[in-house]
Amino acid sequence: MNRSERRRQQKLAEKAATNAPSLANQNTLSLAVENHRAGLLSKAESLYQQILKADPNHPDALHLLGVVACQTGQYDRAVDLITKSLVLKHDHAEAHYNLANAFKELGQFDEAVVSYRKALAINPNYAMAHNNLGFTLNELKRFYEAITSYHKALSIQPNFVEAHNNLGNTLQDLGKIDEAIESYRKALAINPEYAMAYNNLGNTLQKQGQLDEAIESYRKALAINPDFAMAYNNLGSALRDLGDVDEALKCYLRAVALNPQNDLYWTGLAESLEAISFTSYDDNLCHDLMLLLDRPTTRPSRLVQTVISLLRHHPSICQILALTDAINPKTSINYGDAVEQLSAIPLLLRIMGLSPVDELDIERMFTTLRRAMLKNTEAENVGEKGLPFSAAMALQCFANEYIFFETDAETKAVETLQKRIEVLVENGGDIPPSLVVAVGSYRPLRSFPWASKLCDREWTVNVKEVIKRQIIEPLEERSLRAQIPCITPIHNTVSLSVREQYEENPYPRWIKTGLGAKSSRVGATLQGPPLLLDMGDYVSPDRPEILVAGCGTGQHALGTATRFSNARVLAVDLSLSSLSYALRKTNELGFKNIEYVQGDIMELGSLGRQFDLIESCGVLHHLGDPIAGWQVLVDLLRPGGVMKIALYSEAARQDIVDGRLLISEKGYTSSHEDICKCRQEMIRMAEGGNSVMGMICNGRDFFSLSNCRDLLFHVQEHRFTVPQIQSALKGLKLKFLGFEIRDQSALRMFKETYPQKRALTSLPKWHDFERANPYTFRGMYQFWCQKI
């Protein structure tokens, strides 16, 4: 072998040695990809790591290992790995696409959009990237850009089922209902087994009020996928709208069981339960109701009667209710045994701590037990086993603002007990928890000079919650008052009187409100169920400016802030006490898009701002001149903007008119003492057979001091009829869009009476309907209108 041949052979050997690892990695990569495609992610991951051990800068192994991380929910790791691969191989469209997917799963939508666009810059015909870009743009509320992306995906791949479905979703969000239905039907024509498209088609049909067709569509989705939680939830909603409450409840319970983390399903369950009264006790239902009360979307006050309907069949409660019966009351109640039994019923303790209980026989039971607690505490004869119920009693009485009837003997005993605490505080002695909750069941602890000293002590969980609710939170509200600006003068005589009322009794007091499970654009919300308003060519603002005129203690503002996406809310009220309560609760819930200010609606004309949406619910009828105040709000509304108004109904409040007449004749004032005395007289009259007083006593607002004062003792009240509202709308140049009615049975009755297409927006028809059904608007006229 000559020298040149030897040199050539040596070079070939060196090249073979150099390529050996590369060839080995290539074989390993092929094997890894084969396992990856087969779904053997653990095996594929091991092989990718083997490649990277030999070659840490292998771009394909980095990329595909990142895809495995994304598939197993390790999105941050996926971003790290795929980003490293793109440094080495920056023109890899699929890697940009998978990086975007990881960003999308992390909720980093802006970053996802950038990466999808990079993938498409390299491969403009990447249909899946166009589709996913559309989905991401939809999440960013950039709906028209999303539609463009879906159309590009479909121009490349006309039978792309997912793109047709996603296009339908975006069209639905924009309120383009007919076009959305067409997109879903195209998806189903291509793939008749696509359960998600049947579900989404059902949603759109439901928005059009085609409930039977919607139900059929949901059932088709469930026939394909029997574990489709979303379809069960939506089917429940349609069945509830049709009045089939029992079947709706079954669907909601199934949805919650399949996906207990989804608040939307819990919201549906809560709404279905509002119309249900149980006839027997069930531990499983008790457990479900406990879970439901703790969900952020649940408003406990709307579930009190449902919860109590279940609990009143509990053996212990049933027995104690019999002992405190109004017709045949028993005095021989063993307080220790009773509260020990009640302390073992978590659902009872929970509802007592969350909302006033609006049932007269339960109030009577609580009043009797509270009196017995006071007597036993005075005698230092209280066991620790009953402490959970005693603490719940203190929370319940604080929630209802001490509206229970109190004897002179109780008043004296409470003074004795509070002085006992005062002495113990001064001397640094131990304070029995039973002593604290007994006093807290009759008076707000914050009202005593020694209150703040209790905050520094160690307490059991139950008593700690009483200290927090009755001392710590009110002190925080007091400190927040200085942070709330006053944006208008308040010198109107009526406004000053109303402000004084709500400074004394902020309205409404609440512990936990129901927050929206999902926010939507203004148009989509108003056009969707349950409202189904015809918005015509309304275009939703991307970032709606919203005014809540008369926000009270914040429930309304928080509900609005979560109902409409990207909303910025200005919440105005006369009362600093109400506003500081609202601000504390808003801070507690972590909301940053609500600004609270003090001001008078009559003076808001000088605000210098305009709004896309204005809500004023239950406020205008307390002004000296409601129509003048309404005009101020209309002037603040942008042309084409929408407005929600709530006003008292003359027909629905005739019992309240009679109640106010009784108050006037008897000379009752709006003091705490007189409100409590008046309630007792009304209860006696109701129990004596007075049906009008019976209606008042059965209303939810009768069971707390601020609500009762607002209901019966308000310093200013106007009531309206439907023709008066129609006349006002005409004069204010507002178009009536429809009523917002929680009572679906009333809505169904109206539709059966007036099946015509446009009947829901016919105020003359609503007037006729209300004359035949005078309590239709018991909870006020609540309606939407639009500035012409």
CSV table of N, CA, C and O in Angstrom, one decimal, residues 355-458:
chain,number,residue,atom,x,y,z
A,355,SER,N,-74.8,34.0,56.4
A,355,SER,CA,-75.9,34.7,56.0
A,355,SER,C,-77.0,34.7,57.0
A,355,SER,O,-77.2,33.7,57.7
A,356,PRO,N,-77.8,35.8,57.1
A,356,PRO,CA,-79.0,35.7,58.0
A,356,PRO,C,-79.9,34.6,57.6
A,356,PRO,O,-80.1,34.4,56.4
A,357,VAL,N,-80.4,33.9,58.5
A,357,VAL,CA,-81.3,32.8,58.2
A,357,VAL,C,-82.8,33.3,58.1
A,357,VAL,O,-83.3,33.8,59.1
A,358,ASP,N,-83.4,33.2,57.0
A,358,ASP,CA,-84.7,33.9,56.7
A,358,ASP,C,-85.9,32.9,56.9
A,358,ASP,O,-86.6,32.7,55.9
A,359,GLU,N,-86.0,32.3,58.1
A,359,GLU,CA,-87.1,31.4,58.4
A,359,GLU,C,-87.6,31.7,59.8
A,359,GLU,O,-86.7,31.7,60.7
A,360,LEU,N,-88.9,32.0,60.0
A,360,LEU,CA,-89.3,32.5,61.3
A,360,LEU,C,-89.2,31.4,62.4
A,360,LEU,O,-88.9,31.7,63.5
A,361,ASP,N,-89.5,30.2,62.0
A,361,ASP,CA,-89.3,29.1,63.1
A,361,ASP,C,-87.9,28.9,63.5
A,361,ASP,O,-87.6,28.6,64.7
A,362,ILE,N,-87.0,29.1,62.5
A,362,ILE,CA,-85.5,29.0,62.9
A,362,ILE,C,-85.1,30.2,63.7
A,362,ILE,O,-84.4,30.1,64.7
A,363,GLU,N,-85.6,31.4,63.4
A,363,GLU,CA,-85.3,32.6,64.2
A,363,GLU,C,-85.8,32.3,65.6
A,363,GLU,O,-85.1,32.7,66.6
A,364,ARG,N,-87.0,31.8,65.8
A,364,ARG,CA,-87.6,31.5,67.1
A,364,ARG,C,-86.7,30.5,67.9
A,364,ARG,O,-86.4,30.7,69.1
A,365,MET,N,-86.2,29.5,67.2
A,365,MET,CA,-85.3,28.5,67.8
A,365,MET,C,-84.0,29.2,68.2
A,365,MET,O,-83.5,29.0,69.4
A,366,PHE,N,-83.4,30.0,67.4
A,366,PHE,CA,-82.2,30.7,67.7
A,366,PHE,C,-82.4,31.7,68.9
A,366,PHE,O,-81.6,31.8,69.8
A,367,THR,N,-83.5,32.4,68.9
A,367,THR,CA,-83.8,33.3,70.0
A,367,THR,C,-83.9,32.6,71.3
A,367,THR,O,-83.4,33.1,72.3
A,368,THR,N,-84.6,31.5,71.3
A,368,THR,CA,-84.7,30.7,72.5
A,368,THR,C,-83.3,30.2,73.0
A,368,THR,O,-83.0,30.2,74.2
A,369,LEU,N,-82.6,29.7,72.1
A,369,LEU,CA,-81.2,29.1,72.4
A,369,LEU,C,-80.3,30.2,72.9
A,369,LEU,O,-79.5,30.0,73.8
A,370,ARG,N,-80.4,31.4,72.2
A,370,ARG,CA,-79.5,32.5,72.7
A,370,ARG,C,-79.8,32.9,74.1
A,370,ARG,O,-78.9,33.2,74.9
A,371,ARG,N,-81.1,33.0,74.4
A,371,ARG,CA,-81.5,33.3,75.8
A,371,ARG,C,-81.0,32.3,76.8
A,371,ARG,O,-80.5,32.7,77.9
A,372,ALA,N,-81.1,31.0,76.4
A,372,ALA,CA,-80.6,30.0,77.3
A,372,ALA,C,-79.1,30.0,77.4
A,372,ALA,O,-78.5,29.8,78.5
A,373,MET,N,-78.4,30.4,76.3
A,373,MET,CA,-76.9,30.6,76.4
A,373,MET,C,-76.5,31.7,77.3
A,373,MET,O,-75.6,31.5,78.1
A,374,LEU,N,-77.3,32.8,77.3
A,374,LEU,CA,-77.0,33.9,78.2
A,374,LEU,C,-77.2,33.5,79.6
A,374,LEU,O,-76.3,33.8,80.5
A,375,LYS,N,-78.2,32.8,79.9
A,375,LYS,CA,-78.5,32.3,81.3
A,375,LYS,C,-77.5,31.4,81.8
A,375,LYS,O,-77.0,31.5,82.9
A,376,ASN,N,-77.1,30.4,80.9
A,376,ASN,CA,-76.0,29.5,81.3
A,376,ASN,C,-74.7,30.1,81.5
A,376,ASN,O,-73.9,29.8,82.4
A,377,THR,N,-74.4,31.1,80.7
A,377,THR,CA,-73.1,31.8,80.7
A,377,THR,C,-73.0,32.6,82.0
A,377,THR,O,-72.0,32.7,82.7
A,378,GLU,N,-74.1,33.3,82.4
A,378,GLU,CA,-74.2,34.0,83.6
A,378,GLU,C,-73.9,33.1,84.8
A,378,GLU,O,-73.2,33.5,85.8
A,379,ALA,N,-74.4,31.9,84.7
A,379,ALA,CA,-74.3,31.0,85.8
A,379,ALA,C,-73.0,30.2,85.7
A,379,ALA,O,-72.7,29.3,86.5
A,380,GLU,N,-72.2,30.5,84.7
A,380,GLU,CA,-70.9,29.8,84.4
A,380,GLU,C,-71.1,28.3,84.3
A,380,GLU,O,-70.4,27.5,84.8
A,381,ASN,N,-72.1,28.0,83.5
A,381,ASN,CA,-72.5,26.6,83.3
A,381,ASN,C,-72.6,26.3,81.8
A,381,ASN,O,-73.6,25.9,81.3
A,382,VAL,N,-71.4,26.5,81.1
A,382,VAL,CA,-71.4,26.3,79.7
A,382,VAL,C,-70.2,25.3,79.4
A,382,VAL,O,-69.1,25.6,79.8
A,383,GLY,N,-70.5,24.2,78.7
A,383,GLY,CA,-69.5,23.3,78.3
A,383,GLY,C,-68.8,23.6,77.0
A,383,GLY,O,-69.3,24.4,76.2
A,384,GLU,N,-67.6,23.1,76.8
A,384,GLU,CA,-66.8,23.5,75.7
A,384,GLU,C,-67.4,22.8,74.4
A,384,GLU,O,-67.1,23.3,73.3
A,385,LYS,N,-68.1,21.7,74.6
A,385,LYS,CA,-68.6,20.9,73.4
A,385,LYS,C,-69.6,21.7,72.6
A,385,LYS,O,-69.8,21.5,71.4
A,386,GLY,N,-70.3,22.6,73.3
A,386,GLY,CA,-71.3,23.5,72.6
A,386,GLY,C,-70.7,24.8,72.0
A,386,GLY,O,-71.5,25.5,71.4
A,387,LEU,N,-69.4,25.0,72.2
A,387,LEU,CA,-68.8,26.3,71.8
A,387,LEU,C,-68.9,26.5,70.3
A,387,LEU,O,-69.2,27.7,69.9
A,388,PRO,N,-68.8,25.5,69.4
A,388,PRO,CA,-68.9,25.8,67.9
A,388,PRO,C,-70.3,26.4,67.6
A,388,PRO,O,-70.4,27.4,66.8
A,389,PHE,N,-71.4,25.9,68.2
A,389,PHE,CA,-72.7,26.5,67.9
A,389,PHE,C,-72.8,27.9,68.5
A,389,PHE,O,-73.3,28.8,67.9
A,390,SER,N,-72.3,28.1,69.7
A,390,SER,CA,-72.4,29.4,70.4
A,390,SER,C,-71.6,30.4,69.6
A,390,SER,O,-72.1,31.6,69.4
A,391,ALA,N,-70.4,30.0,69.0
A,391,ALA,CA,-69.7,31.0,68.1
A,391,ALA,C,-70.5,31.3,66.9
A,391,ALA,O,-70.5,32.4,66.4
A,392,ALA,N,-71.1,30.2,66.3
A,392,ALA,CA,-71.9,30.4,65.1
A,392,ALA,C,-73.1,31.3,65.4
A,392,ALA,O,-73.5,32.1,64.5
A,393,MET,N,-73.6,31.3,66.6
A,393,MET,CA,-74.7,32.2,67.0
A,393,MET,C,-74.2,33.6,67.0
A,393,MET,O,-74.9,34.5,66.6
A,394,ALA,N,-73.0,33.8,67.5
A,394,ALA,CA,-72.4,35.2,67.5
A,394,ALA,C,-72.3,35.7,66.1
A,394,ALA,O,-72.5,36.9,65.8
A,395,LEU,N,-71.9,34.8,65.2
A,395,LEU,CA,-71.7,35.2,63.8
A,395,LEU,C,-73.1,35.5,63.1
A,395,LEU,O,-73.2,36.4,62.3
A,396,GLN,N,-74.0,34.7,63.4
A,396,GLN,CA,-75.4,34.8,62.9
A,396,GLN,C,-76.0,36.2,63.3
A,396,GLN,O,-76.5,36.9,62.5
A,397,CYS,N,-75.9,36.5,64.6
A,397,CYS,CA,-76.4,37.7,65.1
A,397,CYS,C,-75.7,38.9,64.6
A,397,CYS,O,-76.3,40.0,64.4
A,398,PHE,N,-74.4,38.8,64.4
A,398,PHE,CA,-73.7,39.9,63.8
A,398,PHE,C,-74.1,40.1,62.3
A,398,PHE,O,-74.3,41.2,61.9
A,399,ALA,N,-74.3,39.0,61.6
A,399,ALA,CA,-74.8,39.1,60.2
A,399,ALA,C,-76.1,39.7,60.1
A,399,ALA,O,-76.4,40.5,59.1
A,400,ASN,N,-77.0,39.4,61.0
A,400,ASN,CA,-78.4,40.0,60.9
A,400,ASN,C,-78.5,41.3,61.7
A,400,ASN,O,-79.6,41.9,61.8
A,401,GLU,N,-77.4,41.8,62.3
A,401,GLU,CA,-77.3,43.1,63.0
A,401,GLU,C,-78.2,43.1,64.2
A,401,GLU,O,-78.8,44.1,64.5
A,402,TYR,N,-78.2,42.0,64.9
A,402,TYR,CA,-78.9,41.9,66.2
A,402,TYR,C,-80.4,42.3,66.1
A,402,TYR,O,-80.9,43.1,66.8
A,403,ILE,N,-81.0,41.6,65.1
A,403,ILE,CA,-82.5,41.9,64.9
A,403,ILE,C,-83.4,41.0,65.7
A,403,ILE,O,-84.6,41.3,65.8
A,404,PHE,N,-82.8,40.0,66.4
A,404,PHE,CA,-83.7,39.2,67.3
A,404,PHE,C,-84.3,39.9,68.4
A,404,PHE,O,-83.6,40.8,69.0
A,405,PHE,N,-85.5,39.5,68.8
A,405,PHE,CA,-86.1,40.1,70.0
A,405,PHE,C,-85.3,39.9,71.3
A,405,PHE,O,-84.8,38.8,71.5
A,406,GLU,N,-85.3,40.9,72.1
A,406,GLU,CA,-84.5,40.8,73.3
A,406,GLU,C,-85.3,41.4,74.5
A,406,GLU,O,-85.9,42.4,74.4
A,407,THR,N,-85.4,40.6,75.6
A,407,THR,CA,-86.1,41.0,76.8
A,407,THR,C,-85.3,42.0,77.6
A,407,THR,O,-84.1,42.1,77.5
A,408,ASP,N,-86.0,42.7,78.6
A,408,ASP,CA,-85.2,43.6,79.5
A,408,ASP,C,-84.2,42.8,80.3
A,408,ASP,O,-83.1,43.3,80.6
A,409,ALA,N,-84.6,41.6,80.7
A,409,ALA,CA,-83.7,40.7,81.5
A,409,ALA,C,-82.5,40.4,80.7
A,409,ALA,O,-81.4,40.4,81.3
A,410,GLU,N,-82.6,40.1,79.5
A,410,GLU,CA,-81.4,39.8,78.6
A,410,GLU,C,-80.5,41.1,78.5
A,410,GLU,O,-79.3,41.0,78.6
A,411,THR,N,-81.1,42.2,78.4
A,411,THR,CA,-80.4,43.5,78.3
A,411,THR,C,-79.5,43.7,79.5
A,411,THR,O,-78.3,44.0,79.4
A,412,LYS,N,-80.1,43.4,80.7
A,412,LYS,CA,-79.3,43.6,81.9
A,412,LYS,C,-78.2,42.5,82.0
A,412,LYS,O,-77.1,42.8,82.5
A,413,ALA,N,-78.5,41.3,81.6
A,413,ALA,CA,-77.5,40.2,81.7
A,413,ALA,C,-76.4,40.5,80.8
A,413,ALA,O,-75.2,40.2,81.2
A,414,VAL,N,-76.6,41.0,79.6
A,414,VAL,CA,-75.5,41.3,78.7
A,414,VAL,C,-74.6,42.4,79.3
A,414,VAL,O,-73.4,42.3,79.2
A,415,GLU,N,-75.2,43.4,79.9
A,415,GLU,CA,-74.4,44.5,80.5
A,415,GLU,C,-73.5,43.9,81.7
A,415,GLU,O,-72.3,44.2,81.8
A,416,THR,N,-74.0,42.9,82.4
A,416,THR,CA,-73.3,42.3,83.5
A,416,THR,C,-72.1,41.5,82.9
A,416,THR,O,-71.0,41.6,83.4
A,417,LEU,N,-72.4,40.8,81.8
A,417,LEU,CA,-71.3,40.0,81.2
A,417,LEU,C,-70.2,40.8,80.6
A,417,LEU,O,-69.0,40.5,80.7
A,418,GLN,N,-70.6,41.9,79.9
A,418,GLN,CA,-69.6,42.7,79.3
A,418,GLN,C,-68.7,43.4,80.3
A,418,GLN,O,-67.5,43.6,80.1
A,419,LYS,N,-69.2,43.7,81.5
A,419,LYS,CA,-68.4,44.3,82.6
A,419,LYS,C,-67.5,43.3,83.2
A,419,LYS,O,-66.4,43.6,83.6
A,420,ARG,N,-67.9,42.0,83.1
A,420,ARG,CA,-67.1,40.9,83.6
A,420,ARG,C,-65.9,40.8,82.7
A,420,ARG,O,-64.7,40.7,83.2
A,421,ILE,N,-66.1,40.9,81.4
A,421,ILE,CA,-64.9,40.9,80.4
A,421,ILE,C,-64.0,42.1,80.7
A,421,ILE,O,-62.8,42.0,80.7
A,422,GLU,N,-64.6,43.3,80.9
A,422,GLU,CA,-63.9,44.5,81.1
A,422,GLU,C,-62.9,44.3,82.3
A,422,GLU,O,-61.7,44.7,82.2
A,423,VAL,N,-63.4,43.8,83.4
A,423,VAL,CA,-62.6,43.6,84.6
A,423,VAL,C,-61.4,42.6,84.3
A,423,VAL,O,-60.3,42.8,84.6
A,424,LEU,N,-61.8,41.5,83.6
A,424,LEU,CA,-60.8,40.5,83.2
A,424,LEU,C,-59.7,41.1,82.3
A,424,LEU,O,-58.5,40.7,82.5
A,425,VAL,N,-60.1,41.9,81.4
A,425,VAL,CA,-59.1,42.6,80.5
A,425,VAL,C,-58.2,43.5,81.3
A,425,VAL,O,-57.0,43.4,81.2
A,426,GLU,N,-58.8,44.3,82.2
A,426,GLU,CA,-58.0,45.2,83.0
A,426,GLU,C,-57.0,44.5,83.9
A,426,GLU,O,-55.9,44.9,84.1
A,427,ASN,N,-57.4,43.3,84.4
A,427,ASN,CA,-56.5,42.6,85.3
A,427,ASN,C,-55.6,41.5,84.6
A,427,ASN,O,-54.9,40.8,85.3
A,428,GLY,N,-55.8,41.5,83.3
A,428,GLY,CA,-54.9,40.5,82.6
A,428,GLY,C,-55.3,39.1,82.8
A,428,GLY,O,-54.5,38.2,82.6
A,429,GLY,N,-56.6,38.8,83.2
A,429,GLY,CA,-57.0,37.5,83.5
A,429,GLY,C,-57.5,36.7,82.3
A,429,GLY,O,-57.7,37.3,81.2
A,430,ASP,N,-57.6,35.4,82.4
A,430,ASP,CA,-58.1,34.6,81.3
A,430,ASP,C,-59.6,34.9,81.1
A,430,ASP,O,-60.4,35.0,82.0
A,431,ILE,N,-60.0,35.0,79.8
A,431,ILE,CA,-61.4,35.3,79.5
A,431,ILE,C,-62.0,34.0,78.9
A,431,ILE,O,-61.5,33.6,77.8
A,432,PRO,N,-63.0,33.5,79.5
A,432,PRO,CA,-63.6,32.3,78.9
A,432,PRO,C,-64.2,32.5,77.5
A,432,PRO,O,-64.9,33.6,77.3
A,433,PRO,N,-63.9,31.7,76.6
A,433,PRO,CA,-64.4,31.9,75.2
A,433,PRO,C,-66.0,32.0,75.2
A,433,PRO,O,-66.5,32.8,74.4
A,434,SER,N,-66.6,31.2,76.1
A,434,SER,CA,-68.1,31.3,76.1
A,434,SER,C,-68.6,32.6,76.5
A,434,SER,O,-69.7,33.1,76.1
A,435,LEU,N,-67.8,33.4,77.3
A,435,LEU,CA,-68.2,34.7,77.7
A,435,LEU,C,-68.2,35.7,76.5
A,435,LEU,O,-69.1,36.5,76.3
A,436,VAL,N,-67.1,35.5,75.7
A,436,VAL,CA,-66.9,36.4,74.5
A,436,VAL,C,-68.1,36.2,73.5
A,436,VAL,O,-68.7,37.1,73.0
A,437,VAL,N,-68.4,34.9,73.2
A,437,VAL,CA,-69.4,34.6,72.2
A,437,VAL,C,-70.8,34.9,72.7
A,437,VAL,O,-71.7,35.3,71.9
A,438,ALA,N,-71.0,34.8,74.0
A,438,ALA,CA,-72.3,35.2,74.5
A,438,ALA,C,-72.6,36.7,74.4
A,438,ALA,O,-73.6,37.1,73.9
A,439,VAL,N,-71.6,37.5,74.7
A,439,VAL,CA,-71.7,39.0,74.5
A,439,VAL,C,-71.8,39.3,73.0
A,439,VAL,O,-72.6,40.1,72.6
A,440,GLY,N,-71.0,38.6,72.2
A,440,GLY,CA,-71.0,38.8,70.8
A,440,GLY,C,-72.3,38.4,70.1
A,440,GLY,O,-72.6,38.8,68.9
A,441,SER,N,-73.1,37.6,70.8
A,441,SER,CA,-74.4,37.2,70.3
A,441,SER,C,-75.5,38.3,70.5
A,441,SER,O,-76.6,38.2,70.0
A,442,TYR,N,-75.2,39.3,71.3
A,442,TYR,CA,-76.1,40.4,71.6
A,442,TYR,C,-75.6,41.8,71.2
A,442,TYR,O,-76.5,42.7,71.0
A,443,ARG,N,-74.3,42.0,71.1
A,443,ARG,CA,-73.8,43.3,70.8
A,443,ARG,C,-72.5,43.1,69.9
A,443,ARG,O,-71.8,42.1,70.1
A,444,PRO,N,-72.3,44.0,69.0
A,444,PRO,CA,-71.0,43.8,68.2
A,444,PRO,C,-69.9,44.1,69.1
A,444,PRO,O,-69.8,45.1,69.8
A,445,LEU,N,-68.9,43.2,69.2
A,445,LEU,CA,-67.8,43.4,70.2
A,445,LEU,C,-67.0,44.6,70.0
A,445,LEU,O,-66.5,45.2,70.9
A,446,ARG,N,-67.0,45.1,68.7
A,446,ARG,CA,-66.2,46.3,68.4
A,446,ARG,C,-66.8,47.5,69.2
A,446,ARG,O,-66.1,48.6,69.3
A,447,SER,N,-68.0,47.5,69.7
A,447,SER,CA,-68.7,48.6,70.4
A,447,SER,C,-68.2,48.8,71.8
A,447,SER,O,-68.5,49.8,72.4
A,448,PHE,N,-67.3,47.9,72.3
A,448,PHE,CA,-66.8,48.0,73.7
A,448,PHE,C,-65.4,48.5,73.7
A,448,PHE,O,-64.6,48.2,72.8
A,449,PRO,N,-65.0,49.3,74.7
A,449,PRO,CA,-63.7,49.9,74.8
A,449,PRO,C,-62.6,48.9,74.9
A,449,PRO,O,-61.5,49.1,74.4
A,450,TRP,N,-62.9,47.7,75.4
A,450,TRP,CA,-61.9,46.7,75.6
A,450,TRP,C,-61.7,45.8,74.3
A,450,TRP,O,-60.9,44.8,74.3
A,451,ALA,N,-62.5,46.0,73.3
A,451,ALA,CA,-62.5,45.1,72.1
A,451,ALA,C,-61.2,44.8,71.5
A,451,ALA,O,-60.8,43.7,71.3
A,452,SER,N,-60.4,45.9,71.3
A,452,SER,CA,-59.1,45.7,70.6
A,452,SER,C,-58.1,44.8,71.4
A,452,SER,O,-57.2,44.1,70.8
A,453,LYS,N,-58.3,44.8,72.7
A,453,LYS,CA,-57.4,44.0,73.6
A,453,LYS,C,-57.6,42.5,73.3
A,453,LYS,O,-56.8,41.7,73.6
A,454,LEU,N,-58.8,42.1,72.8
A,454,LEU,CA,-59.1,40.7,72.6
A,454,LEU,C,-58.3,40.2,71.4
A,454,LEU,O,-58.1,39.0,71.2
A,455,CYS,N,-57.9,41.1,70.5
A,455,CYS,CA,-57.2,40.7,69.3
A,455,CYS,C,-55.8,40.1,69.5
A,455,CYS,O,-55.3,39.3,68.7
A,456,ASP,N,-55.2,40.5,70.6
A,456,ASP,CA,-53.9,40.0,70.9
A,456,ASP,C,-53.8,38.7,71.6
A,456,ASP,O,-52.7,38.1,71.9
A,457,ARG,N,-55.0,38.1,71.9
A,457,ARG,CA,-55.0,36.8,72.7
A,457,ARG,C,-55.1,35.6,71.8
A,457,ARG,O,-55.5,35.8,70.6
A,458,GLU,N,-54.8,34.5,72.3
A,458,GLU,CA,-55.0,33.2,71.5
A,458,GLU,C,-56.4,32.7,71.8
A,458,GLU,O,-56.9,32.7,72.9
